mmCIF file with all atom_site columns, C-alpha atoms in Angstrom:
data_model
loop_
_atom_site.group_PDB
_atom_site.id
_atom_site.type_symbol
_atom_site.label_atom_id
_atom_site.label_alt_id
_atom_site.label_comp_id
_atom_site.label_asym_id
_atom_site.label_entity_id
_atom_site.label_seq_id
_atom_site.pdbx_PDB_ins_code
_atom_site.Cartn_x
_atom_site.Cartn_y
_atom_site.Cartn_z
_atom_site.occupancy
_atom_site.B_iso_or_equiv
_atom_site.pdbx_formal_charge
_atom_site.auth_seq_id
_atom_site.auth_comp_id
_atom_site.auth_asym_id
_atom_site.auth_atom_id
_atom_site.pdbx_PDB_model_num
ATOM 1   C CA . MET A 1 1   ? 39.646 -32.504 -0.562  1.00 36.00 ? 441 MET A CA 1
ATOM 2   C CA . PHE A 1 2   ? 39.502 -29.942 -3.337  1.00 44.00 ? 442 PHE A CA 1
ATOM 3   C CA . LEU A 1 3   ? 42.577 -28.655 -5.107  1.00 48.00 ? 443 LEU A CA 1
ATOM 4   C CA . PHE A 1 4   ? 40.973 -25.363 -6.096  1.00 47.00 ? 444 PHE A CA 1
ATOM 5   C CA . ARG A 1 5   ? 38.668 -22.810 -4.543  1.00 45.00 ? 445 ARG A CA 1
ATOM 6   C CA . ARG A 1 6   ? 35.367 -23.965 -5.939  1.00 48.00 ? 446 ARG A CA 1
ATOM 7   C CA . GLY A 1 7   ? 33.663 -21.593 -8.339  1.00 48.00 ? 447 GLY A CA 1
ATOM 8   C CA . THR A 1 8   ? 35.947 -18.607 -8.009  1.00 54.00 ? 448 THR A CA 1
ATOM 9   C CA . GLY A 1 9   ? 39.377 -19.907 -8.922  1.00 88.00 ? 449 GLY A CA 1
ATOM 10  C CA . ARG A 1 10  ? 41.392 -18.729 -11.848 1.00 95.00 ? 450 ARG A CA 1
ATOM 11  C CA . LEU A 1 11  ? 44.836 -19.919 -12.851 1.00 97.00 ? 451 LEU A CA 1
ATOM 12  C CA . THR A 1 12  ? 47.528 -18.345 -14.964 1.00 97.00 ? 452 THR A CA 1
ATOM 13  C CA . PRO A 1 13  ? 48.388 -20.223 -18.153 1.00 98.00 ? 453 PRO A CA 1
ATOM 14  C CA . GLU A 1 14  ? 51.626 -21.394 -16.541 1.00 98.00 ? 454 GLU A CA 1
ATOM 15  C CA . GLN A 1 15  ? 49.786 -22.756 -13.491 1.00 97.00 ? 455 GLN A CA 1
ATOM 16  C CA . ALA A 1 16  ? 47.259 -24.485 -15.745 1.00 98.00 ? 456 ALA A CA 1
ATOM 17  C CA . ARG A 1 17  ? 50.017 -26.117 -17.782 1.00 98.00 ? 457 ARG A CA 1
ATOM 18  C CA . THR A 1 18  ? 51.782 -27.332 -14.649 1.00 97.00 ? 458 THR A CA 1
ATOM 19  C CA . ARG A 1 19  ? 48.565 -28.827 -13.258 1.00 97.00 ? 459 ARG A CA 1
ATOM 20  C CA . SER A 1 20  ? 47.781 -30.569 -16.536 1.00 96.00 ? 460 SER A CA 1
ATOM 21  C CA . LEU A 1 21  ? 51.315 -31.914 -16.980 1.00 96.00 ? 461 LEU A CA 1
ATOM 22  C CA . ASP A 1 22  ? 51.624 -33.266 -13.443 1.00 96.00 ? 462 ASP A CA 1
ATOM 23  C CA . GLY A 1 23  ? 48.180 -34.875 -13.606 1.00 95.00 ? 463 GLY A CA 1
ATOM 24  C CA . THR A 1 24  ? 46.720 -32.703 -10.844 1.00 95.00 ? 464 THR A CA 1
ATOM 25  C CA . ALA A 1 25  ? 43.937 -31.599 -13.224 1.00 97.00 ? 465 ALA A CA 1
ATOM 26  C CA . VAL A 1 26  ? 42.545 -32.067 -16.710 1.00 98.00 ? 466 VAL A CA 1
ATOM 27  C CA . LEU A 1 27  ? 42.732 -29.130 -19.118 1.00 98.00 ? 467 LEU A CA 1
ATOM 28  C CA . LEU A 1 28  ? 39.292 -28.870 -20.746 1.00 98.00 ? 468 LEU A CA 1
ATOM 29  C CA . ASP A 1 29  ? 39.120 -26.695 -23.873 1.00 98.00 ? 469 ASP A CA 1
ATOM 30  C CA . VAL A 1 30  ? 35.561 -25.374 -24.275 1.00 98.00 ? 470 VAL A CA 1
ATOM 31  C CA . ARG A 1 31  ? 36.020 -23.590 -27.622 1.00 98.00 ? 471 ARG A CA 1
ATOM 32  C CA . GLU A 1 32  ? 34.196 -24.607 -30.787 1.00 98.00 ? 472 GLU A CA 1
ATOM 33  C CA . GLY A 1 33  ? 35.591 -27.157 -33.252 1.00 97.00 ? 473 GLY A CA 1
ATOM 34  C CA . PRO A 1 34  ? 37.259 -24.780 -35.734 1.00 97.00 ? 474 PRO A CA 1
ATOM 35  C CA . GLU A 1 35  ? 39.020 -22.939 -32.893 1.00 97.00 ? 475 GLU A CA 1
ATOM 36  C CA . TRP A 1 36  ? 40.200 -26.242 -31.397 1.00 97.00 ? 476 TRP A CA 1
ATOM 37  C CA . ARG A 1 37  ? 41.493 -27.556 -34.728 1.00 96.00 ? 477 ARG A CA 1
ATOM 38  C CA . ALA A 1 38  ? 43.434 -24.326 -35.398 1.00 97.00 ? 478 ALA A CA 1
ATOM 39  C CA . GLY A 1 39  ? 45.341 -24.612 -32.143 1.00 97.00 ? 479 GLY A CA 1
ATOM 40  C CA . HIS A 1 40  ? 45.021 -25.999 -28.640 1.00 98.00 ? 480 HIS A CA 1
ATOM 41  C CA . ALA A 1 41  ? 47.194 -26.967 -25.703 1.00 98.00 ? 481 ALA A CA 1
ATOM 42  C CA . PRO A 1 42  ? 48.829 -30.388 -26.059 1.00 97.00 ? 482 PRO A CA 1
ATOM 43  C CA . GLY A 1 43  ? 47.021 -32.936 -23.914 1.00 95.00 ? 483 GLY A CA 1
ATOM 44  C CA . ALA A 1 44  ? 43.853 -30.860 -23.566 1.00 97.00 ? 484 ALA A CA 1
ATOM 45  C CA . VAL A 1 45  ? 40.444 -32.507 -23.818 1.00 98.00 ? 485 VAL A CA 1
ATOM 46  C CA . HIS A 1 46  ? 37.870 -30.867 -26.083 1.00 98.00 ? 486 HIS A CA 1
ATOM 47  C CA . LEU A 1 47  ? 34.214 -30.270 -25.138 1.00 98.00 ? 487 LEU A CA 1
ATOM 48  C CA . PRO A 1 48  ? 32.641 -27.092 -26.540 1.00 98.00 ? 488 PRO A CA 1
ATOM 49  C CA . LEU A 1 49  ? 30.751 -24.895 -24.097 1.00 98.00 ? 489 LEU A CA 1
ATOM 50  C CA . THR A 1 50  ? 27.684 -25.088 -26.340 1.00 98.00 ? 490 THR A CA 1
ATOM 51  C CA . ARG A 1 51  ? 27.577 -28.859 -25.822 1.00 98.00 ? 491 ARG A CA 1
ATOM 52  C CA . LEU A 1 52  ? 28.257 -28.523 -22.105 1.00 97.00 ? 492 LEU A CA 1
ATOM 53  C CA . LEU A 1 53  ? 25.380 -26.032 -21.786 1.00 97.00 ? 493 LEU A CA 1
ATOM 54  C CA . ALA A 1 54  ? 23.147 -28.448 -23.709 1.00 97.00 ? 494 ALA A CA 1
ATOM 55  C CA . GLY A 1 55  ? 23.794 -31.101 -21.076 1.00 96.00 ? 495 GLY A CA 1
ATOM 56  C CA . ALA A 1 56  ? 26.612 -33.133 -22.618 1.00 97.00 ? 496 ALA A CA 1
ATOM 57  C CA . ALA A 1 57  ? 28.415 -35.354 -20.151 1.00 95.00 ? 497 ALA A CA 1
ATOM 58  C CA . LEU A 1 58  ? 32.092 -34.891 -19.463 1.00 96.00 ? 498 LEU A CA 1
ATOM 59  C CA . PRO A 1 59  ? 34.311 -37.279 -21.409 1.00 94.00 ? 499 PRO A CA 1
ATOM 60  C CA . PRO A 1 60  ? 35.225 -40.399 -19.399 1.00 94.00 ? 500 PRO A CA 1
ATOM 61  C CA . ASP A 1 61  ? 38.858 -39.338 -18.898 1.00 90.00 ? 501 ASP A CA 1
ATOM 62  C CA . VAL A 1 62  ? 37.665 -36.095 -17.251 1.00 95.00 ? 502 VAL A CA 1
ATOM 63  C CA . ARG A 1 63  ? 35.030 -37.478 -14.866 1.00 94.00 ? 503 ARG A CA 1
ATOM 64  C CA . GLY A 1 64  ? 35.965 -37.450 -11.206 1.00 95.00 ? 504 GLY A CA 1
ATOM 65  C CA . ARG A 1 65  ? 39.026 -35.271 -11.743 1.00 96.00 ? 505 ARG A CA 1
ATOM 66  C CA . PRO A 1 66  ? 39.661 -31.573 -11.097 1.00 97.00 ? 506 PRO A CA 1
ATOM 67  C CA . VAL A 1 67  ? 39.138 -29.504 -14.256 1.00 97.00 ? 507 VAL A CA 1
ATOM 68  C CA . VAL A 1 68  ? 40.871 -26.407 -15.584 1.00 98.00 ? 508 VAL A CA 1
ATOM 69  C CA . ALA A 1 69  ? 38.651 -24.925 -18.287 1.00 98.00 ? 509 ALA A CA 1
ATOM 70  C CA . VAL A 1 70  ? 40.156 -22.843 -21.083 1.00 98.00 ? 510 VAL A CA 1
ATOM 71  C CA . CYS A 1 71  ? 38.744 -20.917 -24.054 1.00 98.00 ? 511 CYS A CA 1
ATOM 72  C CA . ARG A 1 72  ? 40.081 -18.147 -26.294 1.00 98.00 ? 512 ARG A CA 1
ATOM 73  C CA . SER A 1 73  ? 40.015 -15.230 -23.840 1.00 97.00 ? 513 SER A CA 1
ATOM 74  C CA . GLY A 1 74  ? 38.666 -16.538 -20.540 1.00 94.00 ? 514 GLY A CA 1
ATOM 75  C CA . HIS A 1 75  ? 34.972 -15.653 -20.748 1.00 96.00 ? 515 HIS A CA 1
ATOM 76  C CA . ARG A 1 76  ? 33.533 -18.969 -21.937 1.00 97.00 ? 516 ARG A CA 1
ATOM 77  C CA . SER A 1 77  ? 35.858 -20.948 -19.704 1.00 97.00 ? 517 SER A CA 1
ATOM 78  C CA . GLN A 1 78  ? 34.751 -18.959 -16.664 1.00 96.00 ? 518 GLN A CA 1
ATOM 79  C CA . GLN A 1 79  ? 31.143 -19.786 -17.557 1.00 97.00 ? 519 GLN A CA 1
ATOM 80  C CA . ALA A 1 80  ? 32.073 -23.455 -18.040 1.00 97.00 ? 520 ALA A CA 1
ATOM 81  C CA . ALA A 1 81  ? 33.869 -23.591 -14.674 1.00 97.00 ? 521 ALA A CA 1
ATOM 82  C CA . GLU A 1 82  ? 30.854 -22.085 -12.909 1.00 96.00 ? 522 GLU A CA 1
ATOM 83  C CA . LEU A 1 83  ? 28.536 -24.593 -14.591 1.00 97.00 ? 523 LEU A CA 1
ATOM 84  C CA . LEU A 1 84  ? 30.798 -27.501 -13.689 1.00 97.00 ? 524 LEU A CA 1
ATOM 85  C CA . VAL A 1 85  ? 31.058 -26.343 -10.069 1.00 95.00 ? 525 VAL A CA 1
ATOM 86  C CA . SER A 1 86  ? 27.249 -26.163 -9.895  1.00 95.00 ? 526 SER A CA 1
ATOM 87  C CA . HIS A 1 87  ? 27.273 -29.866 -10.846 1.00 94.00 ? 527 HIS A CA 1
ATOM 88  C CA . GLY A 1 88  ? 29.797 -30.767 -8.143  1.00 95.00 ? 528 GLY A CA 1
ATOM 89  C CA . VAL A 1 89  ? 32.938 -30.736 -10.284 1.00 96.00 ? 529 VAL A CA 1
ATOM 90  C CA . ASP A 1 90  ? 36.112 -29.217 -8.842  1.00 96.00 ? 530 ASP A CA 1
ATOM 91  C CA . ALA A 1 91  ? 36.752 -26.619 -11.582 1.00 97.00 ? 531 ALA A CA 1
ATOM 92  C CA . VAL A 1 92  ? 38.566 -23.364 -12.275 1.00 97.00 ? 532 VAL A CA 1
ATOM 93  C CA . ASP A 1 93  ? 39.475 -21.536 -15.465 1.00 97.00 ? 533 ASP A CA 1
ATOM 94  C CA . VAL A 1 94  ? 42.499 -19.966 -17.138 1.00 98.00 ? 534 VAL A CA 1
ATOM 95  C CA . THR A 1 95  ? 42.819 -16.195 -16.931 1.00 97.00 ? 535 THR A CA 1
ATOM 96  C CA . GLY A 1 96  ? 43.188 -14.813 -20.446 1.00 97.00 ? 536 GLY A CA 1
ATOM 97  C CA . GLY A 1 97  ? 42.493 -18.185 -22.067 1.00 98.00 ? 537 GLY A CA 1
ATOM 98  C CA . MET A 1 98  ? 44.487 -19.584 -24.972 1.00 98.00 ? 538 MET A CA 1
ATOM 99  C CA . THR A 1 99  ? 45.412 -16.076 -26.074 1.00 98.00 ? 539 THR A CA 1
ATOM 100 C CA . ALA A 1 100 ? 47.338 -15.618 -22.819 1.00 98.00 ? 540 ALA A CA 1
ATOM 101 C CA . TRP A 1 101 ? 48.640 -19.197 -23.098 1.00 98.00 ? 541 TRP A CA 1
ATOM 102 C CA . ALA A 1 102 ? 50.214 -18.462 -26.488 1.00 98.00 ? 542 ALA A CA 1
ATOM 103 C CA . LYS A 1 103 ? 51.533 -15.064 -25.348 1.00 97.00 ? 543 LYS A CA 1
ATOM 104 C CA . ALA A 1 104 ? 53.259 -16.848 -22.462 1.00 98.00 ? 544 ALA A CA 1
ATOM 105 C CA . GLY A 1 105 ? 55.136 -18.933 -25.039 1.00 97.00 ? 545 GLY A CA 1
ATOM 106 C CA . LEU A 1 106 ? 53.411 -22.179 -24.089 1.00 98.00 ? 546 LEU A CA 1
ATOM 107 C CA . PRO A 1 107 ? 52.950 -24.816 -26.796 1.00 97.00 ? 547 PRO A CA 1
ATOM 108 C CA . VAL A 1 108 ? 49.972 -24.782 -29.157 1.00 98.00 ? 548 VAL A CA 1
ATOM 109 C CA . VAL A 1 109 ? 49.270 -27.612 -31.596 1.00 97.00 ? 549 VAL A CA 1
ATOM 110 C CA . ASP A 1 110 ? 46.730 -27.944 -34.389 1.00 96.00 ? 550 ASP A CA 1
ATOM 111 C CA . GLY A 1 111 ? 44.440 -30.867 -35.163 1.00 90.00 ? 551 GLY A CA 1
ATOM 112 C CA . ARG A 1 112 ? 47.342 -32.733 -36.822 1.00 91.00 ? 552 ARG A CA 1
ATOM 113 C CA . GLY A 1 113 ? 49.771 -32.180 -33.955 1.00 90.00 ? 553 GLY A CA 1
ATOM 114 C CA . GLN A 1 114 ? 51.731 -29.495 -35.835 1.00 94.00 ? 554 GLN A CA 1
ATOM 115 C CA . ASP A 1 115 ? 52.376 -25.948 -34.624 1.00 95.00 ? 555 ASP A CA 1
ATOM 116 C CA . GLY A 1 116 ? 48.978 -24.355 -34.128 1.00 96.00 ? 556 GLY A CA 1
ATOM 117 C CA . ARG A 1 117 ? 47.579 -20.867 -33.821 1.00 95.00 ? 557 ARG A CA 1
ATOM 118 C CA . ILE A 1 118 ? 44.853 -19.301 -31.738 1.00 95.00 ? 558 ILE A CA 1
ATOM 119 C CA . ALA A 1 119 ? 41.787 -18.610 -33.868 1.00 88.00 ? 559 ALA A CA 1
#
Protein backbone atom coordinates (compact mmCIF):
# COMPACT_ATOMS: atom_id res chain seq x y z
CA MET A 1 0.00 0.00 0.00
CA PHE A 2 1.39 3.37 -1.01
CA LEU A 3 1.08 6.45 1.15
CA PHE A 4 1.34 8.86 -1.77
CA ARG A 5 0.07 9.08 -5.31
CA ARG A 6 3.05 7.71 -7.17
CA GLY A 7 4.86 10.14 -9.42
CA THR A 8 2.51 13.09 -9.20
CA GLY A 9 2.30 13.89 -5.52
CA ARG A 10 3.43 17.11 -3.97
CA LEU A 11 3.25 18.05 -0.31
CA THR A 12 3.27 21.38 1.43
CA PRO A 13 6.25 22.00 3.72
CA GLU A 14 3.99 21.47 6.73
CA GLN A 15 2.76 18.12 5.40
CA ALA A 16 6.33 17.06 4.65
CA ARG A 17 7.46 17.96 8.16
CA THR A 18 4.58 16.03 9.72
CA ARG A 19 5.35 12.94 7.62
CA SER A 20 9.04 13.09 8.49
CA LEU A 21 8.42 13.64 12.21
CA ASP A 22 5.88 10.85 12.56
CA GLY A 23 8.07 8.42 10.62
CA THR A 24 5.59 8.03 7.76
CA ALA A 25 8.31 9.08 5.29
CA VAL A 26 11.95 10.07 5.01
CA LEU A 27 12.76 13.65 4.01
CA LEU A 28 15.46 13.41 1.32
CA ASP A 29 17.30 16.67 0.57
CA VAL A 30 18.64 16.53 -3.01
CA ARG A 31 20.54 19.85 -2.99
CA GLU A 32 24.31 20.08 -3.39
CA GLY A 33 26.71 20.00 -0.43
CA PRO A 34 27.17 23.76 0.10
CA GLU A 35 23.39 24.29 0.06
CA TRP A 36 22.89 21.44 2.54
CA ARG A 37 25.59 22.72 4.91
CA ALA A 38 24.12 26.26 4.89
CA GLY A 39 20.73 25.02 6.04
CA HIS A 40 18.49 21.97 5.90
CA ALA A 41 15.51 20.49 7.69
CA PRO A 42 16.40 18.72 10.94
CA GLY A 43 16.34 14.96 10.44
CA ALA A 44 16.61 15.14 6.65
CA VAL A 45 18.87 12.75 4.77
CA HIS A 46 21.22 14.22 2.17
CA LEU A 47 21.75 12.79 -1.33
CA PRO A 48 22.38 15.35 -4.09
CA LEU A 49 20.34 14.98 -7.26
CA THR A 50 23.56 14.88 -9.29
CA ARG A 51 24.59 11.71 -7.44
CA LEU A 52 21.10 10.23 -7.72
CA LEU A 53 21.12 10.86 -11.49
CA ALA A 54 24.56 9.22 -11.69
CA GLY A 55 23.10 6.05 -10.19
CA ALA A 56 23.95 6.40 -6.50
CA ALA A 57 21.98 4.09 -4.26
CA LEU A 58 19.69 5.46 -1.60
CA PRO A 59 21.26 5.53 1.86
CA PRO A 60 20.38 2.45 3.93
CA ASP A 61 18.04 4.35 6.27
CA VAL A 62 15.96 5.47 3.25
CA ARG A 63 15.62 2.15 1.40
CA GLY A 64 12.19 0.57 1.51
CA ARG A 65 10.53 3.66 2.96
CA PRO A 66 8.35 6.35 1.38
CA VAL A 67 10.40 9.40 0.39
CA VAL A 68 9.61 13.11 0.39
CA ALA A 69 12.22 14.84 -1.76
CA VAL A 70 13.12 18.47 -1.14
CA CYS A 71 15.45 20.99 -2.82
CA ARG A 72 15.70 24.78 -2.81
CA SER A 73 12.61 25.65 -4.87
CA GLY A 74 10.94 22.38 -5.86
CA HIS A 75 12.34 21.77 -9.34
CA ARG A 76 15.16 19.36 -8.54
CA SER A 77 13.08 17.54 -5.95
CA GLN A 78 10.29 17.00 -8.47
CA GLN A 79 12.86 15.49 -10.84
CA ALA A 80 14.24 13.33 -8.02
CA ALA A 81 10.75 12.10 -7.06
CA GLU A 82 10.00 11.16 -10.67
CA LEU A 83 13.31 9.29 -10.93
CA LEU A 84 12.70 7.46 -7.66
CA VAL A 85 9.17 6.50 -8.71
CA SER A 86 10.56 5.10 -11.98
CA HIS A 87 12.72 2.82 -9.80
CA GLY A 88 9.76 1.65 -7.71
CA VAL A 89 10.20 4.00 -4.76
CA ASP A 90 7.10 5.58 -3.22
CA ALA A 91 8.12 9.25 -3.60
CA VAL A 92 6.71 12.77 -3.73
CA ASP A 93 8.28 16.20 -3.40
CA VAL A 94 7.80 19.42 -1.46
CA THR A 95 6.08 22.28 -3.26
CA GLY A 96 8.31 25.35 -3.08
CA GLY A 97 11.20 23.40 -1.55
CA MET A 98 13.29 24.65 1.36
CA THR A 99 12.49 28.24 0.43
CA ALA A 100 8.82 27.58 1.20
CA TRP A 101 9.84 25.51 4.25
CA ALA A 102 11.70 28.48 5.75
CA LYS A 103 8.93 30.93 4.81
CA ALA A 104 6.49 28.69 6.68
CA GLY A 105 8.61 29.21 9.80
CA LEU A 106 9.77 25.59 9.96
CA PRO A 107 13.18 24.88 11.47
CA VAL A 108 16.38 25.04 9.42
CA VAL A 109 19.75 23.94 10.79
CA ASP A 110 23.25 24.23 9.37
CA GLY A 111 25.95 21.57 9.19
CA ARG A 112 26.79 22.14 12.88
CA GLY A 113 23.19 21.94 14.08
CA GLN A 114 22.92 25.72 14.59
CA ASP A 115 20.32 27.99 12.99
CA GLY A 116 20.74 27.65 9.25
CA ARG A 117 19.77 29.59 6.17
CA ILE A 118 18.61 28.63 2.71
CA ALA A 119 21.41 29.13 0.19
